PDB file of C-alpha atoms and ligand atoms in Angstrom:
ATOM      1  CA  UNK E 120      20.940   6.431  -2.828  1.00  0.00           C
ATOM      2  CA  UNK E 121      18.095   6.602  -1.646  1.00  0.00           C
ATOM      3  CA  UNK E 122      15.394   8.341  -4.508  1.00  0.00           C
ATOM      4  CA  UNK E 123      12.860  10.340  -3.586  1.00  0.00           C
ATOM      5  CA  UNK E 124      10.080  11.152  -6.588  1.00  0.00           C
ATOM      6  CA  UNK E 125       7.275  13.773  -5.443  1.00  0.00           C
ATOM      7  CA  UNK E 126       3.793  13.045  -7.267  1.00  0.00           C
ATOM      8  CA  UNK E 127       3.269  16.223  -7.191  1.00  0.00           C
ATOM      9  CA  UNK E 128       2.460  18.756  -9.941  1.00  0.00           C
ATOM     10  CA  UNK E 129       3.285  21.821  -7.873  1.00  0.00           C
ATOM     11  CA  UNK E 130       5.603  23.156  -6.193  1.00  0.00           C
ATOM     12  CA  UNK E 131       3.977  22.852  -2.754  1.00  0.00           C
ATOM     13  CA  UNK E 132       3.922  20.948   0.154  1.00  0.00           C
ATOM     14  CA  UNK E 133       4.139  17.958  -1.235  1.00  0.00           C
ATOM     15  CA  UNK E 134       7.959  18.659  -2.453  1.00  0.00           C
ATOM     16  CA  UNK E 135       9.223  20.887   0.454  1.00  0.00           C
ATOM     17  CA  UNK E 136       8.432  17.767   2.714  1.00  0.00           C
ATOM     18  CA  UNK E 137       9.896  14.856   0.377  1.00  0.00           C
ATOM     19  CA  UNK E 138      12.932  17.623   0.799  1.00  0.00           C
ATOM     20  CA  UNK E 139      12.675  17.939   4.755  1.00  0.00           C
ATOM     21  CA  UNK E 140      13.116  13.899   4.475  1.00  0.00           C
ATOM     22  CA  UNK E 141      15.970  13.753   1.909  1.00  0.00           C
ATOM     23  CA  UNK E 142      17.589  16.253   4.066  1.00  0.00           C
ATOM     24  CA  UNK E 143      17.668  14.118   7.379  1.00  0.00           C
ATOM     25  CA  UNK E 144      18.906  11.441   5.376  1.00  0.00           C
ATOM     26  CA  UNK E 145      21.231  13.339   4.122  1.00  0.00           C
ATOM     27  CA  UNK E 146      22.494  13.793   7.956  1.00  0.00           C
ATOM     28  CA  UNK E 147      22.197  10.460   8.436  1.00  0.00           C
ATOM     29  CA  UNK E 148      25.658   9.910   5.503  1.00  0.00           C
ATOM     30  CA  UNK E 149      23.340   9.150   3.047  1.00  0.00           C
ATOM     31  CA  UNK E 150      23.048   9.543  -0.146  1.00  0.00           C
ATOM     32  CA  UNK E 151      19.935  11.318  -1.662  1.00  0.00           C
ATOM     33  CA  UNK E 152      18.562  12.154  -5.178  1.00  0.00           C
ATOM     34  CA  UNK E 153      15.084  13.888  -5.614  1.00  0.00           C
ATOM     35  CA  UNK E 154      13.030  13.137  -8.900  1.00  0.00           C
ATOM     36  CA  UNK E 155       9.867  15.549  -8.989  1.00  0.00           C
ATOM     37  CA  UNK E 156       6.793  14.648 -12.170  1.00  0.00           C
ATOM     38  CA  UNK E 157       6.219  18.632 -11.995  1.00  0.00           C
ATOM     39  CA  UNK E 158       6.718  19.468 -15.612  1.00  0.00           C
ATOM     40  CA  UNK E 159       7.868  16.321 -16.396  1.00  0.00           C
ATOM     41  CA  UNK E 160       5.696  14.999 -19.803  1.00  0.00           C
ATOM     42  CA  UNK E 161       5.356  11.232 -18.218  1.00  0.00           C
ATOM     43  CA  UNK E 162       2.949   9.065 -20.630  1.00  0.00           C
ATOM     44  CA  UNK E 163       0.208   6.592 -19.208  1.00  0.00           C
ATOM     45  CA  UNK E 164       0.856   2.398 -19.306  1.00  0.00           C
ATOM     46  CA  UNK E 165      -1.415   1.118 -22.384  1.00  0.00           C
ATOM     47  CA  UNK E 166      -0.871  -2.189 -21.108  1.00  0.00           C
ATOM     48  CA  UNK E 167       0.683  -2.831 -24.605  1.00  0.00           C
ATOM     49  CA  UNK E 168       2.663  -5.568 -23.065  1.00  0.00           C
ATOM     50  CA  UNK E 169       6.041  -4.502 -25.265  1.00  0.00           C
ATOM     51  CA  UNK E 170       8.206  -5.044 -22.045  1.00  0.00           C
ATOM     52  CA  UNK E 171       7.376  -8.278 -21.260  1.00  0.00           C
ATOM     53  CA  UNK E 172       8.682  -8.968 -25.164  1.00  0.00           C
ATOM     54  CA  UNK E 173      12.200  -6.358 -25.262  1.00  0.00           C
ATOM     55  CA  UNK E 174      12.412  -5.852 -21.422  1.00  0.00           C
ATOM     56  CA  UNK E 175      11.937  -2.035 -22.121  1.00  0.00           C
ATOM     57  CA  UNK E 176       8.865   0.578 -22.043  1.00  0.00           C
ATOM     58  CA  UNK E 177       8.019   2.128 -26.094  1.00  0.00           C
ATOM     59  CA  UNK E 178       7.283   5.049 -24.366  1.00  0.00           C
ATOM     60  CA  UNK E 179      10.861   7.876 -24.425  1.00  0.00           C
ATOM     61  CA  UNK E 180       9.330  10.221 -22.273  1.00  0.00           C
ATOM     62  CA  UNK E 181      11.072  11.518 -18.672  1.00  0.00           C
ATOM     63  CA  UNK E 182      10.125   8.262 -17.556  1.00  0.00           C
ATOM     64  CA  UNK E 183      13.777   7.283 -18.441  1.00  0.00           C
ATOM     65  CA  UNK E 184      14.311   9.518 -15.600  1.00  0.00           C
ATOM     66  CA  UNK E 185      13.168   7.877 -12.915  1.00  0.00           C
ATOM     67  CA  UNK E 186      14.151   4.608 -14.817  1.00  0.00           C
ATOM     68  CA  UNK E 187      17.904   5.186 -14.208  1.00  0.00           C
ATOM     69  CA  UNK E 188      17.677   7.073 -10.636  1.00  0.00           C
ATOM     70  CA  UNK E 189      15.264   3.430  -8.951  1.00  0.00           C
ATOM     71  CA  UNK E 190      18.128   1.103 -11.089  1.00  0.00           C
ATOM     72  CA  UNK E 191      20.753   2.758  -8.287  1.00  0.00           C
ATOM     73  CA  UNK E 192      18.334   3.627  -5.541  1.00  0.00           C
ATOM     74  CA  UNK E 193      18.178   1.201  -1.900  1.00  0.00           C
ATOM     75  CA  UNK E 194      15.619   3.226  -0.909  1.00  0.00           C
ATOM     76  CA  UNK E 195      12.407   4.707  -2.456  1.00  0.00           C
ATOM     77  CA  UNK E 196      10.518   7.511  -1.254  1.00  0.00           C
ATOM     78  CA  UNK E 197       7.064   7.997  -3.457  1.00  0.00           C
ATOM     79  CA  UNK E 198       5.938  11.328  -1.937  1.00  0.00           C
ATOM     80  CA  UNK E 199       1.804  11.878  -3.331  1.00  0.00           C
ATOM     81  CA  UNK E 200      -0.487  14.901  -2.648  1.00  0.00           C
ATOM     82  CA  UNK E 201      -3.640  13.492  -1.507  1.00  0.00           C
ATOM     83  CA  UNK E 202      -6.115  13.880  -4.278  1.00  0.00           C
ATOM     84  CA  UNK E 203      -9.773  12.492  -4.177  1.00  0.00           C
ATOM     85  CA  UNK E 204      -8.933  10.158  -1.449  1.00  0.00           C
ATOM     86  CA  UNK E 205      -5.759   8.909  -2.694  1.00  0.00           C
ATOM     87  CA  UNK E 206      -2.602   8.600  -4.280  1.00  0.00           C
ATOM     88  CA  UNK E 207      -2.317  11.513  -7.403  1.00  0.00           C
ATOM     89  CA  UNK E 208      -2.955  10.704 -10.709  1.00  0.00           C
ATOM     90  CA  UNK E 209       1.016  11.565 -11.513  1.00  0.00           C
ATOM     91  CA  UNK E 210       1.863   8.826  -8.789  1.00  0.00           C
ATOM     92  CA  UNK E 211      -0.114   6.190 -10.259  1.00  0.00           C
ATOM     93  CA  UNK E 212       1.467   6.698 -13.552  1.00  0.00           C
ATOM     94  CA  UNK E 213       5.354   6.368 -11.949  1.00  0.00           C
ATOM     95  CA  UNK E 214       3.933   2.910 -10.449  1.00  0.00           C
ATOM     96  CA  UNK E 215       2.601   1.691 -13.575  1.00  0.00           C
ATOM     97  CA  UNK E 216       5.111   2.080 -15.789  1.00  0.00           C
ATOM     98  CA  UNK E 217       7.326   0.979 -13.269  1.00  0.00           C
ATOM     99  CA  UNK E 218       5.678  -2.258 -14.723  1.00  0.00           C
ATOM    100  CA  UNK E 219       8.540  -2.454 -17.935  1.00  0.00           C
ATOM    101  CA  UNK E 220      11.651  -2.831 -14.856  1.00  0.00           C
ATOM    102  CA  UNK E 221      10.003  -5.859 -13.679  1.00  0.00           C
ATOM    103  CA  UNK E 222       9.195  -7.066 -17.219  1.00  0.00           C
ATOM    104  CA  UNK E 223      13.314  -6.672 -17.135  1.00  0.00           C
ATOM    105  CA  UNK E 224      14.016  -8.228 -14.076  1.00  0.00           C
ATOM    106  CA  UNK E 225      11.605  -8.890 -11.611  1.00  0.00           C
ATOM    107  CA  UNK E 226      14.089  -8.697  -8.858  1.00  0.00           C
ATOM    108  CA  UNK E 227      14.222  -5.536  -9.618  1.00  0.00           C
ATOM    109  CA  UNK E 228      12.430  -4.130  -6.906  1.00  0.00           C
ATOM    110  CA  UNK E 229      14.109  -7.186  -3.953  1.00  0.00           C
ATOM    111  CA  UNK E 230      15.913  -6.119  -1.035  1.00  0.00           C
ATOM    112  CA  UNK E 231      15.259  -2.527  -2.063  1.00  0.00           C
ATOM    113  CA  UNK E 232      13.340  -0.810   0.844  1.00  0.00           C
ATOM    114  CA  UNK E 233      10.280   1.901   0.667  1.00  0.00           C
ATOM    115  CA  UNK E 234       8.401   4.732   2.573  1.00  0.00           C
ATOM    116  CA  UNK E 235       5.740   6.997   2.192  1.00  0.00           C
ATOM    117  CA  UNK E 236       4.651  10.550   2.397  1.00  0.00           C
ATOM    118  CA  UNK E 237       1.148  11.563   1.821  1.00  0.00           C
ATOM    119  CA  UNK E 238      -0.100  15.187   1.754  1.00  0.00           C
ATOM    120  CA  UNK E 239      -3.739  16.144   2.414  1.00  0.00           C
ATOM    121  CA  UNK E 240      -5.420  19.413   2.366  1.00  0.00           C
ATOM    122  CA  UNK E 241      -7.702  18.097   4.469  1.00  0.00           C
ATOM    123  CA  UNK E 242      -6.937  16.843   8.271  1.00  0.00           C
ATOM    124  CA  UNK E 243      -8.333  13.902   7.088  1.00  0.00           C
ATOM    125  CA  UNK E 244      -8.121  13.644   3.672  1.00  0.00           C
ATOM    126  CA  UNK E 245      -6.957  10.379   2.678  1.00  0.00           C
ATOM    127  CA  UNK E 246      -3.941  10.137   3.737  1.00  0.00           C
ATOM    128  CA  UNK E 247      -3.962   7.080   4.648  1.00  0.00           C
ATOM    129  CA  UNK E 248      -5.749   5.438   2.173  1.00  0.00           C
ATOM    130  CA  UNK E 249      -2.869   7.236  -0.405  1.00  0.00           C
ATOM    131  CA  UNK E 250       0.384   5.219   1.587  1.00  0.00           C
ATOM    132  CA  UNK E 251      -1.801   1.843   1.485  1.00  0.00           C
ATOM    133  CA  UNK E 252      -1.924   2.198  -2.065  1.00  0.00           C
ATOM    134  CA  UNK E 253       1.997   3.152  -1.655  1.00  0.00           C
ATOM    135  CA  UNK E 254       2.396  -0.229  -0.052  1.00  0.00           C
ATOM    136  CA  UNK E 255       0.818  -2.206  -2.198  1.00  0.00           C
ATOM    137  CA  UNK E 256       2.791  -0.824  -4.839  1.00  0.00           C
ATOM    138  CA  UNK E 257       6.107  -1.962  -3.313  1.00  0.00           C
ATOM    139  CA  UNK E 258       4.923  -5.369  -1.430  1.00  0.00           C
ATOM    140  CA  UNK E 259       3.779  -5.854  -5.288  1.00  0.00           C
ATOM    141  CA  UNK E 260       6.575  -5.477  -6.464  1.00  0.00           C
ATOM    142  CA  UNK E 261       8.679  -7.195  -4.148  1.00  0.00           C
ATOM    143  CA  UNK E 262      10.190  -4.193  -2.334  1.00  0.00           C
ATOM    144  CA  UNK E 263      10.390  -4.286   1.525  1.00  0.00           C
ATOM    145  CA  UNK E 264       7.796  -1.500   3.285  1.00  0.00           C
ATOM    146  CA  UNK E 265       8.361   0.655   6.079  1.00  0.00           C
ATOM    147  CA  UNK E 266       5.921   2.866   8.452  1.00  0.00           C
ATOM    148  CA  UNK E 267       6.441   4.805  10.989  1.00  0.00           C
ATOM    149  CA  UNK E 268       6.206   2.021  13.774  1.00  0.00           C
ATOM    150  CA  UNK E 269       3.681   1.144  16.421  1.00  0.00           C
ATOM    151  CA  UNK E 270       2.516   3.337  18.857  1.00  0.00           C
ATOM    152  CA  UNK E 271       1.088   6.890  17.545  1.00  0.00           C
ATOM    153  CA  UNK E 272       2.469   6.781  14.695  1.00  0.00           C
ATOM    154  CA  UNK E 273       1.263   6.119  11.422  1.00  0.00           C
ATOM    155  CA  UNK E 274       1.729   3.428   8.024  1.00  0.00           C
ATOM    156  CA  UNK E 275       4.091   6.531   7.021  1.00  0.00           C
ATOM    157  CA  UNK E 276       4.950  10.264   7.150  1.00  0.00           C
ATOM    158  CA  UNK E 277       1.053  11.510   6.613  1.00  0.00           C
ATOM    159  CA  UNK E 278       0.673  15.849   6.593  1.00  0.00           C
ATOM    160  CA  UNK E 279      -2.194  17.900   6.360  1.00  0.00           C
ATOM    161  CA  UNK E 280      -0.929  21.289   4.635  1.00  0.00           C
ATOM    162  CA  UNK E 281      -4.554  22.961   4.703  1.00  0.00           C
ATOM    163  CA  UNK E 282      -3.543  23.812   0.577  1.00  0.00           C
ATOM    164  CA  UNK E 283      -0.841  25.572   1.372  1.00  0.00           C
ATOM    165  CA  UNK E 284       2.772  25.762   1.850  1.00  0.00           C
ATOM    166  CA  UNK E 285       2.495  27.635   5.117  1.00  0.00           C
ATOM    167  CA  UNK E 286      -0.045  24.753   6.238  1.00  0.00           C
ATOM    168  CA  UNK E 287       2.251  22.166   5.664  1.00  0.00           C
ATOM    169  CA  UNK E 288       5.475  23.788   7.133  1.00  0.00           C
ATOM    170  CA  UNK E 289       3.117  24.410  10.716  1.00  0.00           C
ATOM    171  CA  UNK E 290       1.803  20.671  10.688  1.00  0.00           C
ATOM    172  CA  UNK E 291       3.808  19.366  13.538  1.00  0.00           C
ATOM    173  CA  UNK E 292       2.216  16.329  13.699  1.00  0.00           C
ATOM    174  CA  UNK E 293       3.130  15.284  10.449  1.00  0.00           C
ATOM    175  CA  UNK E 294       6.715  16.227  10.506  1.00  0.00           C
ATOM    176  CA  UNK E 295       6.456  13.802  13.797  1.00  0.00           C
ATOM    177  CA  UNK E 296       5.130  10.793  12.138  1.00  0.00           C
ATOM    178  CA  UNK E 297       8.109  11.859   9.153  1.00  0.00           C
ATOM    179  CA  UNK E 298      10.750  11.647  11.565  1.00  0.00           C
ATOM    180  CA  UNK E 299       9.858   8.442  13.228  1.00  0.00           C
ATOM    181  CA  UNK E 300       9.492   7.141   9.463  1.00  0.00           C
ATOM    182  CA  UNK E 301      13.053   8.511   8.056  1.00  0.00           C
ATOM    183  CA  UNK E 302      14.217   6.887  11.133  1.00  0.00           C
ATOM    184  CA  UNK E 303      12.834   3.482  10.868  1.00  0.00           C
ATOM    185  CA  UNK E 304      13.806   3.610   7.325  1.00  0.00           C
ATOM    186  CA  UNK E 305      16.662   4.178   7.775  1.00  0.00           C
ATOM    187  CA  UNK E 306      17.531   1.478  10.512  1.00  0.00           C
ATOM    188  CA  UNK E 307      16.123  -0.401   7.423  1.00  0.00           C
ATOM    189  CA  UNK E 308      18.987   0.243   5.438  1.00  0.00           C
ATOM    190  CA  UNK E 309      21.469   0.048   6.880  1.00  0.00           C
ATOM    191  CA  UNK E 310      20.450  -3.236   8.122  1.00  0.00           C
ATOM    192  CA  UNK E 311      20.168  -4.031   4.041  1.00  0.00           C
ATOM    193  CA  UNK E 312      23.771  -2.401   3.989  1.00  0.00           C
ATOM    194  CA  UNK E 313      25.528  -4.822   6.533  1.00  0.00           C
TER     195      UNK E 313
HETATM  196  C1  LIG P 278      -7.731  17.010  -7.829  1.00  0.00           C
HETATM  197  C2  LIG P 278      -7.519  17.622  -6.267  1.00  0.00           C
HETATM  198  C3  LIG P 278      -8.463  16.690  -5.249  1.00  0.00           C
HETATM  199  C4  LIG P 278      -7.829  16.755  -4.283  1.00  0.00           C
HETATM  200  N1  LIG P 278      -8.369  15.435  -3.284  1.00  0.00           N
HETATM  201  C5  LIG P 278      -8.050  15.848  -1.688  1.00  0.00           C
HETATM  202  C6  LIG P 278      -8.247  14.951  -1.007  1.00  0.00           C
HETATM  203  O1  LIG P 278      -9.288  13.622  -1.241  1.00  0.00           O
HETATM  204  N2  LIG P 278      -8.224  14.644   0.241  1.00  0.00           N
HETATM  205  C7  LIG P 278      -7.323  16.030   1.187  1.00  0.00           C
HETATM  206  O2  LIG P 278      -7.170  15.693   1.942  1.00  0.00           O
HETATM  207  N3  LIG P 278      -7.481  16.959  -0.099  1.00  0.00           N
HETATM  208  C8  LIG P 278      -6.787  17.073  -1.259  1.00  0.00           C
HETATM  209  N4  LIG P 278      -6.758  17.882  -2.128  1.00  0.00           N
HETATM  210  C9  LIG P 278      -5.569  18.673  -1.203  1.00  0.00           C
HETATM  211  C10 LIG P 278      -4.844  18.478  -1.871  1.00  0.00           C
HETATM  212  O3  LIG P 278      -4.010  17.719  -1.618  1.00  0.00           O
HETATM  213  C11 LIG P 278      -3.204  19.630  -0.972  1.00  0.00           C
HETATM  214  O4  LIG P 278      -4.121  20.270  -1.557  1.00  0.00           O
HETATM  215  C12 LIG P 278      -1.972  19.314  -1.473  1.00  0.00           C
HETATM  216  O5  LIG P 278      -1.355  20.277  -0.453  1.00  0.00           O
HETATM  217  C13 LIG P 278      -1.650  19.534  -2.221  1.00  0.00           C
HETATM  218  O6  LIG P 278       0.148  19.076  -2.122  1.00  0.00           O
HETATM  219  P1  LIG P 278       0.479  20.336  -2.713  1.00  0.00           P
HETATM  220  O7  LIG P 278       0.728  21.327  -2.526  1.00  0.00           O
HETATM  221  O8  LIG P 278       2.159  19.352  -3.018  1.00  0.00           O
HETATM  222  O9  LIG P 278       0.142  20.857  -4.514  1.00  0.00           O
HETATM  223  C14 LIG P 278      -7.254  18.001  -3.603  1.00  0.00           C
HETATM  224  C15 LIG P 278      -6.769  18.498  -4.508  1.00  0.00           C
HETATM  225  C16 LIG P 278      -7.148  18.028  -5.807  1.00  0.00           C
HETATM  226  C17 LIG P 278      -5.918  19.564  -7.110  1.00  0.00           C
END
């Protein structure tokens, strides 16, 4: 199963392109699930260290849904809007709260494959910086990050929304980077299935 996590508080560009990625993967035969932070209650990690002792997070909120989805996931897509040249606070909060998963099982993310999508309002607004943060999260936690590959691709899928849904829909170059990254993501997943 592949879980796509949308770190945008809006039903706009980031959600749209993540759903496009999941649609492509569904057509390839993968099972997919979608989660959005939009309208959800997900509190900050407070570094209370409860999870280190008790192997679960002390906070009871909508992060429980993410924990359950990630448990069943062989593939993860983190999609974020670009806020101030990096990931959104919501995306970062989801990442930080994953500490509880690794506290319970240090191999939790092992052999899971991860890809990243970043959507900025500006053409060069920090999409690659945001993707670097997501890839760093995968590496730190033992997951396998995939990029769009060499020759004209990116670290992942990068979009220029011009701050609108219509803008992102018209970003041909963004969709090219998405298709390329999804292809490599699928290749890695198939390899691990085998
Ligand atoms: C607080 C905030 C900071 C932002 N900072 C950036 C930025 O640094 N670079 C950029 O390209 N776009 C920036 N944007 C624009 C959003 O990335 C852009 O509108 C994107 O499409 C939002 O995703 P959404 O359509 O899924 O909400 C910012 C938006 C907000 C609300």
